[in-house]
Amino acid sequence: MDFSWTDEQEIWRKTARDFAQKKIKPKVREIDTNKKIPEEIIKDMGKLGLLAPTASTEYGGAGVDWTMAAIAAEELGRADISLAIPVLYLVEAAWGFIFSQYGTEEAKKKYLPKITSGDAFCGIAVTEPEGGSDIVGAAKTKAEKKGKNWLLNGEKIFISGITESSKWGGIHLTLARTNPSKAHKGFSFFALPLKDNPNVKTTLFEDMGRMGISTGGFTMENVEIPENHLIGKFNRGFYYAMEGFSAARVLIGATCVGASEAAMELGIEHIKTRKAFGRPLGSFEGIQFPLAEHHCNIDAVKLQTYRAAWTMDKMYKENKATHHDVAIAAAIAKLRAPIYAFGVMNEVADWLGATGYTKEYPIEMGIRGVRSYSIGAEGTMNIMKIIIGRELLGKEFLPYK
Ligand SMILES: Cc1cc2nc3c(=O)[nH]c(=O)nc-3n(C[C@H](O)[C@H](O)[C@H](O)COP(=O)(O)OP(=O)(O)OC[C@H]3O[C@@H](n4cnc5c(N)ncnc54)[C@H](O)[C@@H]3O)c2cc1C
């Protein structure tokens, strides 16, 4: 066992950190207020290989593995504690990878180079109005063949990147029922462009946090897309979606680790200098004990996150792990990381006293942003527990068929 980074990983981390600390960190409040990530940041991320970095180099990706993808996610979370840029990064890294693995040549050539350069967006559209956790039971969106095209009808809701996709172009990987008589084996996955598509009507939600990236929904009324926009095999869409969610969950772990580290650094600086009763706050046991607890939590979830990334690399690079190994490792990281990140941010807000309740510090942006992950983005906390339970007990103990 070796916990050190390779030279390549160190260089990648340094590149991501230098960029994120110099170019992103000073702009986070502006991003949160203006509800928009500046175009030059997106373009610079593209130049550095930080957009859909896991996509194949053939289509403009950096072709990095999951450990490298997690390293960059951690650095982006450390710089943008609001988590807007980390969300954009991890959504494109996870779903750009799935598209790169299973998309058709024609569709990949059309969209991926633009996604990796920052000229188009790549998102995921699974959740529907009747429920996200039980998508198999709730999904109403249907796709059927019409001549050489696919015809889509239905509605998706709580979808990240609606404004980005509508303005920049790109695709949302969209899950639709293609065999209503089957459950998990009755879904297919499609690359759906939202921009300039008159039969797609979008809406936007006013979120509580991660304001730099939009969330909304869209309806599809007889939306026609070319045959080559089917991703992977017909009726295998549910499984590609689960594969992408595991990848996204690992990167959520890494962004939360980065944001937690940033919050902790801010808190430590404050408790070393701020005095009460004639002593620095940090000299009180009532401050040091939670400090130690939060440090242990971050350390634990960092190990869990990088073990999940390592398991992904074992599966994709060496074929020495299965999706079951990945699913449980990713669910553990996703279950713990947002909760621990929220815990440390909340604690640091206390240490800051009244200024912790102001916008002088970025902590309040972090608290608002990280709740998106514990409420539900990429699966709720209870769903993570169900996945872990299923892996420990077997599928016969699932609460549904
Ligand atoms: C900021 C944000 C961005 C998002 N972005 C996207 C996106 O880009 N694409 C996309 O497809 N989706 C996206 N989502 C949606 C997300 O995936 C769903 O919110 C999530 O899957 C939960 O679905 P739901 O909101 O319908 O809640 P529900 O499924 O209705 O769940 C409500 C509550 O019930 C609990 N629950 C459900 N079933 C069980 C059970 N069997 N046992 C115990 N408890 C249970 C859940 O844990 C949850 O607490 C996003 C969500 C958020 C908040």
Coordinates of C-alpha atoms and ligand atoms in Angstrom, one line a residue, residues 87 91 95 121 123-135 138 156-162 172-173 175 205 207-210 213-216 245 249 368-369 371-386 399-400, ligand 1:
V87 CA -20.9 20.9 -10.1
V91 CA -21.4 16.6 -14.2
W95 CA -21.6 12.2 -18.2
F121 CA -22.6 21.7 -22.2
G123 CA -25.7 17.3 -18.6
I124 CA -27.9 14.5 -17.3
A125 CA -31.7 14.3 -17.4
V126 CA -33.1 11.4 -15.4
T127 CA -35.4 12.9 -12.7
E128 CA -39.1 13.4 -13.5
P129 CA -41.9 15.2 -11.7
E130 CA -43.2 12.0 -10.1
G131 CA -39.9 11.2 -8.4
G132 CA -36.2 10.9 -8.8
S133 CA -35.3 8.1 -6.3
D134 CA -37.7 5.6 -7.8
I135 CA -37.1 6.5 -11.4
A138 CA -41.9 7.2 -11.8
K156 CA -37.6 16.1 -16.9
I157 CA -37.3 18.2 -13.7
F158 CA -34.6 19.4 -11.3
I159 CA -32.0 19.2 -14.1
S160 CA -28.6 21.0 -13.7
G161 CA -27.3 23.1 -16.6
I162 CA -30.6 24.1 -18.3
H172 CA -28.4 16.3 -21.9
L173 CA -28.1 12.5 -21.7
L175 CA -33.3 8.6 -20.0
F205 CA -35.9 27.1 -10.5
D207 CA -32.1 27.4 -6.0
M208 CA -30.8 28.2 -2.5
G209 CA -27.2 27.7 -3.5
R210 CA -24.5 26.9 -6.1
I213 CA -25.0 26.9 -12.5
S214 CA -28.7 26.8 -13.3
T215 CA -31.2 24.1 -12.4
G216 CA -34.5 23.7 -14.2
F245 CA -24.1 8.2 -11.2
R249 CA -20.7 10.4 -6.7
R368 CA -26.0 26.7 0.8
G369 CA -24.1 24.8 -1.9
R371 CA -27.0 21.0 0.8
S372 CA -27.7 20.2 -2.8
Y373 CA -25.7 17.0 -2.4
S374 CA -27.3 15.9 0.8
I375 CA -30.8 16.8 -0.4
G376 CA -30.5 14.8 -3.5
A377 CA -28.3 15.8 -6.5
E378 CA -26.9 12.4 -7.8
G379 CA -29.0 10.5 -5.4
T380 CA -30.3 11.1 -1.8
M381 CA -28.6 10.0 1.4
N382 CA -31.3 7.3 1.9
I383 CA -30.7 6.0 -1.6
M384 CA -26.9 5.7 -0.8
K385 CA -27.9 3.7 2.2
I386 CA -30.1 1.5 0.1
P399 CA -37.3 -2.6 -0.7
Y400 CA -38.7 -2.7 -4.3
Ligands
LIG1 C1 -29.6 21.0 -7.0 C2 -30.0 19.7 -7.6 C3 -29.6 19.4 -8.9 C4 -30.0 18.3 -9.6 N1 -29.6 18.0 -10.8 C5 -30.1 16.9 -11.5 C6 -29.7 16.6 -12.8 O1 -28.8 17.3 -13.4 N2 -30.2 15.6 -13.5 C7 -31.2 14.8 -12.9 O2 -31.7 13.8 -13.5 N3 -31.6 15.0 -11.6 C8 -31.0 16.1 -10.9 N4 -31.5 16.3 -9.6 C9 -32.5 15.5 -9.0 C10 -32.1 14.5 -8.0 O3 -31.4 13.4 -8.7 C11 -33.3 14.1 -7.3 O4 -33.7 15.2 -6.5 C12 -33.1 12.9 -6.4 O5 -32.9 11.7 -7.2 C13 -34.3 12.7 -5.5 O6 -35.5 12.7 -6.2 P1 -36.7 13.6 -5.7 O7 -36.3 15.0 -5.6 O8 -37.8 13.3 -6.6 O9 -37.1 13.1 -4.2 P2 -37.9 11.7 -3.9 O10 -37.5 10.6 -4.7 O11 -39.4 12.1 -3.9 O12 -37.5 11.5 -2.4 C14 -37.9 12.3 -1.3 C15 -37.4 11.8 0.0 O13 -37.8 10.5 0.2 C16 -36.7 9.7 0.5 N5 -36.9 8.3 0.0 C17 -37.3 7.9 -1.3 N6 -37.4 6.6 -1.4 C18 -37.0 6.1 -0.2 C19 -36.9 4.8 0.4 N7 -37.1 3.7 -0.4 N8 -36.5 4.6 1.7 C20 -36.2 5.7 2.4 N9 -36.3 7.0 2.0 C21 -36.7 7.2 0.7 C22 -35.5 10.3 -0.2 O14 -34.3 9.9 0.4 C23 -35.8 11.8 0.0 O15 -35.4 12.2 1.2 C24 -31.0 17.4 -8.9 C25 -31.4 17.7 -7.6 C26 -30.9 18.9 -7.0 C27 -31.4 19.2 -5.6

